Coordinates of C-alpha atoms in Angstrom, one line a residue:
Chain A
X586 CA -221.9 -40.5 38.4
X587 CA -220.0 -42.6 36.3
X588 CA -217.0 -42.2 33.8
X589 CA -218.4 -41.0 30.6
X590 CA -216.6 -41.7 27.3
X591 CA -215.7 -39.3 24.9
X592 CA -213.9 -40.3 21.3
X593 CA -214.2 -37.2 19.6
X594 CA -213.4 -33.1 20.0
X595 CA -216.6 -32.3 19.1
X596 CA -218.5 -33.9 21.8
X597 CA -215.7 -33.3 24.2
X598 CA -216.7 -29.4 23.7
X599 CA -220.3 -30.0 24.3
X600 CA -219.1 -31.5 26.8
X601 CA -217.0 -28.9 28.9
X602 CA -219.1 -26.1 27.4
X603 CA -222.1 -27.4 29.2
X604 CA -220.4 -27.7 32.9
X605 CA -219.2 -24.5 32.7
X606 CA -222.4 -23.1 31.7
X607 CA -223.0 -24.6 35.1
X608 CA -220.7 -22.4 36.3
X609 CA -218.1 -25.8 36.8
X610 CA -214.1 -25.6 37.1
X611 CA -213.0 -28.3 34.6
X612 CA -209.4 -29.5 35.0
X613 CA -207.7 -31.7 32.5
X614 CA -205.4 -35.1 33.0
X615 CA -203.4 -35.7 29.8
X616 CA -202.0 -39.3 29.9
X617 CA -200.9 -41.7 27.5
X618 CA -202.9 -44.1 29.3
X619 CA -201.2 -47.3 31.2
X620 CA -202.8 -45.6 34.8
X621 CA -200.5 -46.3 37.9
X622 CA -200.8 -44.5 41.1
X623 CA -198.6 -41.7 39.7
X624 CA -201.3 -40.6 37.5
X625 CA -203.7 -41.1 40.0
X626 CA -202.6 -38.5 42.1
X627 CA -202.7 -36.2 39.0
X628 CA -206.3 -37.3 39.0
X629 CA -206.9 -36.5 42.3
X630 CA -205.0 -33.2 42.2
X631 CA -207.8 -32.3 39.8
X632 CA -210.3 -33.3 41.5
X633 CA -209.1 -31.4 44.5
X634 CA -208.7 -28.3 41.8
X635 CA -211.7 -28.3 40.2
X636 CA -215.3 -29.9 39.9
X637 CA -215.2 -31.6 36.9
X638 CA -212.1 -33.6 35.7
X639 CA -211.1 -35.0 32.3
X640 CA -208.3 -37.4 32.0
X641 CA -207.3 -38.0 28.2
X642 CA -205.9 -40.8 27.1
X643 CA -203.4 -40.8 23.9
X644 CA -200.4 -42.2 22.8
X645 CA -199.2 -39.9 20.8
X646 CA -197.1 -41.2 17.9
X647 CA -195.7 -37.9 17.5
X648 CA -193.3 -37.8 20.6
X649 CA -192.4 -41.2 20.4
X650 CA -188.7 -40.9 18.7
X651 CA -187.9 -44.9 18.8
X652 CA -190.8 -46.6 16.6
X653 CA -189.8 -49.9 19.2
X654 CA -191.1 -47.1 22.1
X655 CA -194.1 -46.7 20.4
X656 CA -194.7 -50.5 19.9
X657 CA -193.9 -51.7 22.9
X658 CA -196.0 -48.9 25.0
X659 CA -198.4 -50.6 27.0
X660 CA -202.2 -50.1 26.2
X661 CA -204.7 -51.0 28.8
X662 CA -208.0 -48.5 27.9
X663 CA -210.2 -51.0 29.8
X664 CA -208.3 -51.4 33.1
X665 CA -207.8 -47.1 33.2
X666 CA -211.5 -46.7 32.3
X667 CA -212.4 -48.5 35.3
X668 CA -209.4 -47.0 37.4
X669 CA -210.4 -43.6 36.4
X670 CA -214.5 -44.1 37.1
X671 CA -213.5 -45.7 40.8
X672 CA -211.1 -42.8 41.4
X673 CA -214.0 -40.5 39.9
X674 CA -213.0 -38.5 37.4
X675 CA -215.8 -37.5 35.5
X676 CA -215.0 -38.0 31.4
X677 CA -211.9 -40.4 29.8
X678 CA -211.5 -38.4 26.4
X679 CA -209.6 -41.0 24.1
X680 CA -209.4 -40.1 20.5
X681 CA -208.6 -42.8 17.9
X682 CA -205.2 -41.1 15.7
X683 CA -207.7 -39.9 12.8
X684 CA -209.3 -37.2 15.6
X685 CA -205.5 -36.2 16.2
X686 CA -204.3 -36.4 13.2
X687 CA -206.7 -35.8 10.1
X688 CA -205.3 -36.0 6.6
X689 CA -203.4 -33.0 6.1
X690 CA -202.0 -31.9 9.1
X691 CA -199.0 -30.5 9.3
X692 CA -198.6 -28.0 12.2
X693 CA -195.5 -27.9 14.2
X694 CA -195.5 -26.0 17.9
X695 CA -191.7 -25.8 18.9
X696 CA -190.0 -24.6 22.2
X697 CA -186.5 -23.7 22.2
X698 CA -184.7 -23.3 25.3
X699 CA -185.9 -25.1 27.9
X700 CA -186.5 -28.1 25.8
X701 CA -182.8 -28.4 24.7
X702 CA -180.5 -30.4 26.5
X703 CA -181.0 -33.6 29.2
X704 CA -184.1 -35.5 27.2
X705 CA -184.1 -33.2 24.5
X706 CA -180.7 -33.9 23.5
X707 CA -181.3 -37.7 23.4
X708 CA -185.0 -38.2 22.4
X709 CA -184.9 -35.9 19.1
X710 CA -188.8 -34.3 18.2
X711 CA -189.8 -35.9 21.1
X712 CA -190.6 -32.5 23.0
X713 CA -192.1 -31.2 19.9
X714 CA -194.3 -33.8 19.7
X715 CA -195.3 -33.4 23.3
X716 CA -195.5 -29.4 22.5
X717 CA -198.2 -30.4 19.5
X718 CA -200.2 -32.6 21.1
X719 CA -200.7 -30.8 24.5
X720 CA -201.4 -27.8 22.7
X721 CA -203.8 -29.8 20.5
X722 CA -205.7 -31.3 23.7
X723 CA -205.8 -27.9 25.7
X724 CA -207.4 -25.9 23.0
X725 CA -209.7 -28.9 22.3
X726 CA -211.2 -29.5 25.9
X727 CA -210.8 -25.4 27.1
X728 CA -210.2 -26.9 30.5
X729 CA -209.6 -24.2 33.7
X730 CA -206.4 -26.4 34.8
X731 CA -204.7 -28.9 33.3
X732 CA -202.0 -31.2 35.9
X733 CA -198.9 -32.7 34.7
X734 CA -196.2 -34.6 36.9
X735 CA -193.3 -33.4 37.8
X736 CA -191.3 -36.7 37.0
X737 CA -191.6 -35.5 33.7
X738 CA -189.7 -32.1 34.7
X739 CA -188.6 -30.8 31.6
X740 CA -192.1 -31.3 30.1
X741 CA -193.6 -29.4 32.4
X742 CA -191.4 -26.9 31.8
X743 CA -191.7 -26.8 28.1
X744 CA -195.7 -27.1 28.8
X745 CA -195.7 -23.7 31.3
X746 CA -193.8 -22.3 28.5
X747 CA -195.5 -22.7 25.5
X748 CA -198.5 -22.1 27.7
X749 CA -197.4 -18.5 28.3
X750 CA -195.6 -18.0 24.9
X751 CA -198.8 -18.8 23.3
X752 CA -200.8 -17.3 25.0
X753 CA -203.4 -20.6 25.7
X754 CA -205.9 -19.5 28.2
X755 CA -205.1 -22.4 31.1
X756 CA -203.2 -22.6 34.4
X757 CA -201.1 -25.3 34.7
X758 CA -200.1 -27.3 37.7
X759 CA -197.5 -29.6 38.5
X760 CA -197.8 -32.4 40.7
X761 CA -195.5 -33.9 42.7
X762 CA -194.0 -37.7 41.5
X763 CA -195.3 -40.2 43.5
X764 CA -193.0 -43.4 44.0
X765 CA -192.5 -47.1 44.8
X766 CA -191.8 -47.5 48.5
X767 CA -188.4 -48.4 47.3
X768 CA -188.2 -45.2 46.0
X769 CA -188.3 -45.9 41.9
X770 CA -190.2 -43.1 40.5
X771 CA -193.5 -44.7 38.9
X772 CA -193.6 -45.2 35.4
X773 CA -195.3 -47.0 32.7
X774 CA -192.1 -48.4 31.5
X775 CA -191.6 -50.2 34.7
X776 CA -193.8 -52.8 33.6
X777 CA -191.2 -53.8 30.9
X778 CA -188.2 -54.3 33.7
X779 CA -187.5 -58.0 34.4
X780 CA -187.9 -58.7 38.3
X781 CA -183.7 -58.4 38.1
X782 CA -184.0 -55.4 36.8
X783 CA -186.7 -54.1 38.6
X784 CA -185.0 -54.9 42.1
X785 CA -182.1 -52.7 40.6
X786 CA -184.1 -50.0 39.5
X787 CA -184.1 -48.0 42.8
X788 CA -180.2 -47.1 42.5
X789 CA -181.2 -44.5 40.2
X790 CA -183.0 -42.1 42.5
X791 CA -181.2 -43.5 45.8
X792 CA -177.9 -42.5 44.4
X793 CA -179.9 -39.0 42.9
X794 CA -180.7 -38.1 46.5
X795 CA -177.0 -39.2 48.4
X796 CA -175.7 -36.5 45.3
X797 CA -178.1 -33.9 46.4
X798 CA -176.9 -34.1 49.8
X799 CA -173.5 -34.2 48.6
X800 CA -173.3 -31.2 46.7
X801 CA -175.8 -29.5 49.6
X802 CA -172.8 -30.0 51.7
X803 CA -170.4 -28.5 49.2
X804 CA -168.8 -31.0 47.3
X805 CA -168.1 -29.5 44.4
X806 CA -171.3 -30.2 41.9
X807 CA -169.2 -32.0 38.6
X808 CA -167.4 -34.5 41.1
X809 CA -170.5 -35.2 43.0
X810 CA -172.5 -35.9 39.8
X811 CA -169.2 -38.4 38.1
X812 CA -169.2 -40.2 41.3
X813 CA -173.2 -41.3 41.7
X814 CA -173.4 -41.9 37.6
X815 CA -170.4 -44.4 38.2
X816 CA -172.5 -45.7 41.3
X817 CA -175.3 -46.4 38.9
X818 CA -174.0 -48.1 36.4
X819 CA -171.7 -50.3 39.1
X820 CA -175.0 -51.5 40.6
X821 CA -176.4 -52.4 37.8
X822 CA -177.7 -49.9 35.4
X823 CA -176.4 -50.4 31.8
X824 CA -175.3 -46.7 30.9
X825 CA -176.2 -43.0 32.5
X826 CA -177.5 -41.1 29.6
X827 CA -177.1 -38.0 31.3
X828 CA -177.5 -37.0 35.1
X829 CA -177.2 -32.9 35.1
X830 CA -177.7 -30.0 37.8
X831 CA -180.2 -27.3 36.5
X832 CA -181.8 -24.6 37.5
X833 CA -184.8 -25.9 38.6
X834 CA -187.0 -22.6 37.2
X835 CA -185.0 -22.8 33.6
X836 CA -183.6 -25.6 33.2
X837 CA -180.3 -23.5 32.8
X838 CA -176.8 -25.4 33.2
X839 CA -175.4 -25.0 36.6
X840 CA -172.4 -25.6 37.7
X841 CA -172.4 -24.5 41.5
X842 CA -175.2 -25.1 44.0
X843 CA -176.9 -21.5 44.5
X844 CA -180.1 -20.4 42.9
X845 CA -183.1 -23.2 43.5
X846 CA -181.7 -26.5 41.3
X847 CA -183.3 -29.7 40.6
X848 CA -181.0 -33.1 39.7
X849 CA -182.0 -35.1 36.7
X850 CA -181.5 -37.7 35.1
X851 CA -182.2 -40.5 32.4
X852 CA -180.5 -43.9 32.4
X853 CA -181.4 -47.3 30.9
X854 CA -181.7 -50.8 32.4
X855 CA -182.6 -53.4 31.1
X856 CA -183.2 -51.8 27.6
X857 CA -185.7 -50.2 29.4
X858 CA -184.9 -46.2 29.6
X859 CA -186.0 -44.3 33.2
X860 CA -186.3 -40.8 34.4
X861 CA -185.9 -39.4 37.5
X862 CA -185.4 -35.7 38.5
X863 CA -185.4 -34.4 42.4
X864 CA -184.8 -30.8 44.2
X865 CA -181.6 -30.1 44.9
Chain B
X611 CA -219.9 4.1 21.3
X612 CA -216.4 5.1 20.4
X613 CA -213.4 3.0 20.1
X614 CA -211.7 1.7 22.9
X615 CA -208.2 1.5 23.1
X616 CA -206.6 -1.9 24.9
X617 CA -203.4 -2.7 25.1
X618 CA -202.7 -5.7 27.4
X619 CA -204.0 -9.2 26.8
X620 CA -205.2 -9.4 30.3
X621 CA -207.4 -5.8 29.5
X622 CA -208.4 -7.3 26.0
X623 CA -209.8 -10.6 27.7
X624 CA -212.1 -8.9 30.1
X625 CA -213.8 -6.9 27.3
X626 CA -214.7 -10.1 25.5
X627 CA -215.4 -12.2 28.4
X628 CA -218.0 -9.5 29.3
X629 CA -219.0 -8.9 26.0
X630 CA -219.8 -13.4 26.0
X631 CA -221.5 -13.3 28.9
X632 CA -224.0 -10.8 27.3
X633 CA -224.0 -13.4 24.9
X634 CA -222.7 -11.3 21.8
X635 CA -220.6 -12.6 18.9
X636 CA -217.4 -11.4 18.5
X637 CA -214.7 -11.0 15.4
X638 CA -211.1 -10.1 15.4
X639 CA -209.1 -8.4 12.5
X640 CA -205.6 -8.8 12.7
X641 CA -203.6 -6.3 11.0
X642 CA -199.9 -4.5 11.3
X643 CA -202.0 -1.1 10.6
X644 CA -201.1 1.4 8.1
X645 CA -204.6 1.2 7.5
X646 CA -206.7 1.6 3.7
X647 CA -209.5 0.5 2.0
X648 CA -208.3 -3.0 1.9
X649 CA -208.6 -3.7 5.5
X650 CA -211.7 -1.4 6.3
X651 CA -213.6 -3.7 4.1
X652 CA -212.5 -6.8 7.1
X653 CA -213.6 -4.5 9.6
X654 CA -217.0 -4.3 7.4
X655 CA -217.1 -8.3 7.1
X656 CA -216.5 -8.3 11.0
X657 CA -219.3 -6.0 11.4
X658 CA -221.8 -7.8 9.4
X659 CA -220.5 -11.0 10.9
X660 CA -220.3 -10.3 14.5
X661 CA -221.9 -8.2 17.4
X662 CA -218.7 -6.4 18.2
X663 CA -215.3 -6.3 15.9
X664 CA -211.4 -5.9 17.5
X665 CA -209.0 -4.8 15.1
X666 CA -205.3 -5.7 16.0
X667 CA -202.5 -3.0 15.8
X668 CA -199.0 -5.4 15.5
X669 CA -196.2 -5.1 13.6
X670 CA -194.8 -8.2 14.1
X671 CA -191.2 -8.6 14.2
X672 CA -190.8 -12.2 13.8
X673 CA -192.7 -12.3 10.4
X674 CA -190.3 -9.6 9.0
X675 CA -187.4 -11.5 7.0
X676 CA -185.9 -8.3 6.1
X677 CA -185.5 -5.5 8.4
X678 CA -185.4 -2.7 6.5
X679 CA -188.9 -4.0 5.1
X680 CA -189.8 -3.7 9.0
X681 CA -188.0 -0.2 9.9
X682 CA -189.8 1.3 6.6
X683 CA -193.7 -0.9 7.4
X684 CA -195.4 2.1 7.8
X685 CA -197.0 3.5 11.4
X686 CA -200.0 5.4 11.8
X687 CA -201.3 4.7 14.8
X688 CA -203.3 7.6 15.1
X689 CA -204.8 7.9 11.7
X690 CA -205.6 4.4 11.9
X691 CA -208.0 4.8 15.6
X692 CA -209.9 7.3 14.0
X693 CA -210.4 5.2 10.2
X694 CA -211.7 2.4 12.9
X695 CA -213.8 4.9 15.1
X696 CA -215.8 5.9 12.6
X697 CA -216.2 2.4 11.0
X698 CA -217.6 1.6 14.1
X699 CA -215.2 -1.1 15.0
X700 CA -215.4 -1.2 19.0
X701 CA -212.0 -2.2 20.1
X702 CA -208.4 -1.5 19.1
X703 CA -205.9 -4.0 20.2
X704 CA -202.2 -2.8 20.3
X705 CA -200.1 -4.3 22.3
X706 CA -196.7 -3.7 23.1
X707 CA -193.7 -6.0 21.8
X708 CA -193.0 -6.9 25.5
X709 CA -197.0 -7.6 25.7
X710 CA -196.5 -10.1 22.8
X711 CA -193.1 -11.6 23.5
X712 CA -191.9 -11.0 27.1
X713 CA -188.1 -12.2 28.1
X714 CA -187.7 -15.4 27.6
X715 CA -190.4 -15.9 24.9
X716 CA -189.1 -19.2 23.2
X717 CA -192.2 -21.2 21.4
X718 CA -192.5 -21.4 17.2
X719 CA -195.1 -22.5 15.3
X720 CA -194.4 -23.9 11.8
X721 CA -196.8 -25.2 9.7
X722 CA -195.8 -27.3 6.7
X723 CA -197.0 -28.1 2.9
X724 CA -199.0 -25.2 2.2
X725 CA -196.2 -22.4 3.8
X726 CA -193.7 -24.1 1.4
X727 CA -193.3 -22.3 -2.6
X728 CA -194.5 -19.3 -3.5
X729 CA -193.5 -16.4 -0.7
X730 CA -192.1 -19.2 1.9
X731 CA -189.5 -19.6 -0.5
X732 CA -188.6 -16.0 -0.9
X733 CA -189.2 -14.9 2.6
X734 CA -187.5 -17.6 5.3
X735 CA -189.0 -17.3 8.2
X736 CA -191.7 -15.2 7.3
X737 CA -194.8 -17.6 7.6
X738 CA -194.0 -18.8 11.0
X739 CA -193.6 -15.1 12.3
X740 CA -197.2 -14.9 11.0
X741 CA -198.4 -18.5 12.2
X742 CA -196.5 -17.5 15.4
X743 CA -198.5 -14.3 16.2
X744 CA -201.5 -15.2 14.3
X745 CA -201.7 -18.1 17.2
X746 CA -201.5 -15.4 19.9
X747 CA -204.0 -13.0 18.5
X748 CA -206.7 -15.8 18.5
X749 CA -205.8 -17.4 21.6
X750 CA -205.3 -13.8 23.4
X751 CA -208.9 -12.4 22.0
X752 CA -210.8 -15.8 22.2
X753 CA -213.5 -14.4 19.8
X754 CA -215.7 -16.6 17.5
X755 CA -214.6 -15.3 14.0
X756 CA -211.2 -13.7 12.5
X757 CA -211.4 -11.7 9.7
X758 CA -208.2 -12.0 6.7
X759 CA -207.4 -11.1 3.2
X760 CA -207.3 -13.1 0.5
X761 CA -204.8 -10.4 -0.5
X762 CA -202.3 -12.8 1.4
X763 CA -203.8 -15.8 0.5
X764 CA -201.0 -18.1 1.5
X765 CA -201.2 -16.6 4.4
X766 CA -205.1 -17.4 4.6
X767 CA -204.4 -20.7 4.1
X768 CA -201.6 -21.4 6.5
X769 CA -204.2 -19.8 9.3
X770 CA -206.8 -21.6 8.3
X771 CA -204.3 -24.7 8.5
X772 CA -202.9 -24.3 12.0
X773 CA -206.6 -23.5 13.4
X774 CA -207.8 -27.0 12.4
X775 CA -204.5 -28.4 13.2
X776 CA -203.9 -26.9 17.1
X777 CA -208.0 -26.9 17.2
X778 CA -208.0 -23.3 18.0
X779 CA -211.8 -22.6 18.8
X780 CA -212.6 -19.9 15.9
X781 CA -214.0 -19.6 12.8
X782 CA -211.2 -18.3 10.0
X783 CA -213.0 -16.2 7.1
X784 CA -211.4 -14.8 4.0
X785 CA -212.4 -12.3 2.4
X786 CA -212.2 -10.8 -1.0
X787 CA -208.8 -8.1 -1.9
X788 CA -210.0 -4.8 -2.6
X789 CA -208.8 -3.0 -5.3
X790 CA -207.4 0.5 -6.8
X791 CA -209.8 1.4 -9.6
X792 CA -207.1 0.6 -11.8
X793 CA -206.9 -2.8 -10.5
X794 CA -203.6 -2.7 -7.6
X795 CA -204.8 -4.7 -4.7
X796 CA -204.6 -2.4 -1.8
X797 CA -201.6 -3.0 0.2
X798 CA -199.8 -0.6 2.6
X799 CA -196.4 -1.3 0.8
X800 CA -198.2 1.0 -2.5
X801 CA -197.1 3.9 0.1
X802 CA -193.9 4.0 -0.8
X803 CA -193.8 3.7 -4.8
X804 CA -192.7 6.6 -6.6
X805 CA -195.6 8.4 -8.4
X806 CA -194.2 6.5 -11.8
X807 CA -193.9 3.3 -10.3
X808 CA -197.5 3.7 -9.0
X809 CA -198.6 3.9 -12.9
X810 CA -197.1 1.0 -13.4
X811 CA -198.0 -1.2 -10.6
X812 CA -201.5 -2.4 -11.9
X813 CA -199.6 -4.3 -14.5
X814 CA -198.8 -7.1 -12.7
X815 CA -203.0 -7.7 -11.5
X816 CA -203.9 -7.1 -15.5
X817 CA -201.4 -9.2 -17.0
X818 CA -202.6 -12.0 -14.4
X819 CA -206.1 -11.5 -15.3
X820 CA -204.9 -11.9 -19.3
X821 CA -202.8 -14.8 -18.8
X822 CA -205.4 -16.5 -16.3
X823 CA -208.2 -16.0 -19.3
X824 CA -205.8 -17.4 -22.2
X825 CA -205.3 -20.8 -19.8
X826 CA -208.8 -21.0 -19.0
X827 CA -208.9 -21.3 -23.4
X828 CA -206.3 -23.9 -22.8
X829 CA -203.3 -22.4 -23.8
X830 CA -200.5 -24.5 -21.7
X831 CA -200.3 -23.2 -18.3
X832 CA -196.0 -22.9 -18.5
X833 CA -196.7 -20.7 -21.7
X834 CA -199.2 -18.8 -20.1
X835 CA -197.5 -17.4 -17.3
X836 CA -193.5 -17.7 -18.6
X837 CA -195.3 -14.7 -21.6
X838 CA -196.9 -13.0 -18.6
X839 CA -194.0 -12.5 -16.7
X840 CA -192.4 -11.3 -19.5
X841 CA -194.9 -8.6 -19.8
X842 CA -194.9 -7.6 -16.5
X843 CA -191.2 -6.7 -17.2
X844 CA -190.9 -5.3 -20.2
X845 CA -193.8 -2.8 -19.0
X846 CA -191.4 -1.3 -16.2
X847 CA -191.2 -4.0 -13.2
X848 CA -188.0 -4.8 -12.1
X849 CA -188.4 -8.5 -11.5
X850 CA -190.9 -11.4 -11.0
X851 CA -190.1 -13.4 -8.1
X852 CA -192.8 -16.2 -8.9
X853 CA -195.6 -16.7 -11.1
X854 CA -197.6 -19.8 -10.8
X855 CA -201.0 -21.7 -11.1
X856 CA -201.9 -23.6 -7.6
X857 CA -204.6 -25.8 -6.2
X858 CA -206.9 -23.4 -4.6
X859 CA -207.4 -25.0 -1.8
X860 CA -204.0 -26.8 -1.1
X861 CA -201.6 -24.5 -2.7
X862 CA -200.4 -27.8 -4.5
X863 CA -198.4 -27.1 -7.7
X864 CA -200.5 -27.2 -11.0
X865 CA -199.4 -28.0 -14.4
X866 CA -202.8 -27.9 -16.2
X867 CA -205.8 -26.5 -15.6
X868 CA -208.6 -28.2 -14.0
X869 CA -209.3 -28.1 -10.6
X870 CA -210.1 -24.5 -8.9
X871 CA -206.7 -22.8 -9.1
X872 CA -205.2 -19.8 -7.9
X873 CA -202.8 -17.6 -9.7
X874 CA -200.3 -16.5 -7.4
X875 CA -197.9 -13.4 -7.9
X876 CA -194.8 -11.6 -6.2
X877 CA -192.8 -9.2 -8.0
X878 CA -190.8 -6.1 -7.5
X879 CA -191.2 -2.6 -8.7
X880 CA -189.6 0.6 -7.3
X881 CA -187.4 -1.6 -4.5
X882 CA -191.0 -2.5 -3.2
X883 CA -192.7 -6.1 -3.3
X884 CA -195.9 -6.4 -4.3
X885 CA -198.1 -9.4 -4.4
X886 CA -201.5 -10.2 -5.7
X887 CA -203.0 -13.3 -6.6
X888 CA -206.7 -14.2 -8.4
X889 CA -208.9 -17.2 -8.9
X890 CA -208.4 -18.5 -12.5

């Protein structure tokens, strides 16, 4: 069976209404499209979920904060069509912005909280944006599951949340990051990091990880943290936007290592910013 | 069949999960209770509309901007189940606060344009309480149609709004206010006026009706409704909060007549505020 094309909410209804007359699970992909192997395992996590899997592709103006972020934002519908029919996922839903967006809209969905601090504090409306459009696409397809990946933590903590809060009838899975063998979390904005750059990159979650097991053994969590920022930015990174210790349920400021905690970070090289986040 | 009572989402989605699977249509009517006339006729739409009706029991913190107005909202639970029992409405929804906002509840939803004038500029925070819980109802009941008043008809429109703008799967129908024979839209807030205010009260509806028949003969709109407020006063209400033409489908400010239009009301009488609104 092969990928299937959808460009509107309408069809992508008939769509999922049909398999699960079937009696079909239906799990849901969202993506802004520019398919590495990081969303390929979200793909695959679906498929091992459920029996039908939609992956939608959308770059959402909404959560993009820096108009240059938007621009620059690779685009590549072609190459993830034929990505996401070899992988086998059944339907690409990709709506142009007039779908999304009619004249006239003007809804908000905010999450307070969990979405304040770390990216929220540098990336203003960008979760708010995220928090509208997800909502958007998991009312339109009425999927069973939808996957997102952990490297975007605090998304998928702001998605769980709103999920509950608003009572949207899904389950929600997260899905492990998947790296480089170097250890650079996969991204789309890799693509934009010179080969300099890009041999650089790694520092970020290699100095993430020698923190982790720093503070693990006690050092105390605010020195541990100082140290591996200045790390990062003596090998090569331009600036540490932030690189916190949170509770990795919450998101809520730690400042000891106790409860379950996750590291995160966001730091720019190369004018190119990256995010990284690991388990404490 | 008698009315069933249901207080947890999780109880209120197997009803209509069963109830879909027989294939039978299904409408929800929100309400805060106090029950009269006004909001039996919704449960009558939902009958004629649908195979089964749920009528919501919430009185919604969040939408309350004053909390006196929310320690003096009337509750009748009681009387209310056995006005809906013998309606024949088939299920009563009322939830507990921590059913509808748990610990850690943190999501908003704001809509924009058509929440702002009128009673969003007199009651902060009121219309995203409502668009808030509004969302929940639908998304907690997943039923085909929801029933509201053009009583609140900003309110109408901001619902019907955020439905097409989060694509919540539901069809929104208004439906006409219903009256005192004297002409007082129904309203639960009439409770509590003093036996002299309540002679007074229909002034403001018949003084809205004049005024929207002398601009409909083109006197200018301003005049119109600046001597109608006037009216309203000097026949025993205390104040007009706003008086105003609008588009009737976009709420959008009107200086002359032409388009469908809406006049829209609130004023207060007796420490209570009443609104009431009619097509002009």
């Amino acid at each position: 069976m092969s990928l299937h094309i959808v460009r509107t909410v309408a069809d992508l209804r008939a769509v999922v209404s049909a398999w699960h007359r079937e009696g079909l699970r239906v799990a849901l992909v969202p993506t802004m499209g520019a398919l590495h192997d990081g969303h390929m395992s979200l793909v695959k996590a679906g498929l091992d979920r459920a029996d039908r899997v939609i992956v939608t592709l959308f770059v959402n103006p909404k959560q993009f904060n820096n108009p240059r972020d938007l621009d620059l934002y690779p685009r590549t519908e072609t190459e993830d069509a034929l990505k996401l029919s070899e992988a086998g996922a059944h339907v690409l839903f990709a709506p142009g912005i007039d779908e999304m967006y009619p004249h006239g809209f003007s809804t908000r969905v905010i999450v307070e909280g969990v979405s304040e601090g770390l990216c929220g504090a540098y990336r203003p409306g960008h979760f708010e944006g995220v928090a509208t459009v997800v909502s958007k696409l998991l009312l339109q397809a009425g999927a069973d599951c939808a996957i997102f990946g952990e490297k975007d933590y605090q998304q998928l903590l702001i998605i769980k949340r709103l999920v509950r809060d608003l009572d949207i009838p899904v389950e929600i899975v997260g899905s492990a990051t998947i790296r480089e063998e170097d250890g650079l979390a996969m991204s789309s904005r890799n693509q934009r990091l010179s080969p300099e750059a890009r041999n650089i990159a790694p520092v970020l979650h290699r100095e993430m990880v020698l923190a982790a097991q720093t503070i693990r053994s006690g050092e105390p969590v605010a020195e541990a943290l100082a140290k591996a920022a200045e790390k990062i930015v003596a090998q090569g990174y331009d600036k540490v936007e932030y690189l916190e210790m949170r509770g990795a349920e919450t998101l809520a400021p730690l400042d000891t290592f106790g409860e379950p905690a996750r590291l995160l970070a966001a730091a720019w090289l190369d004018d190119v910013r990256l995010i990284d986040n690991i388990a404490v």
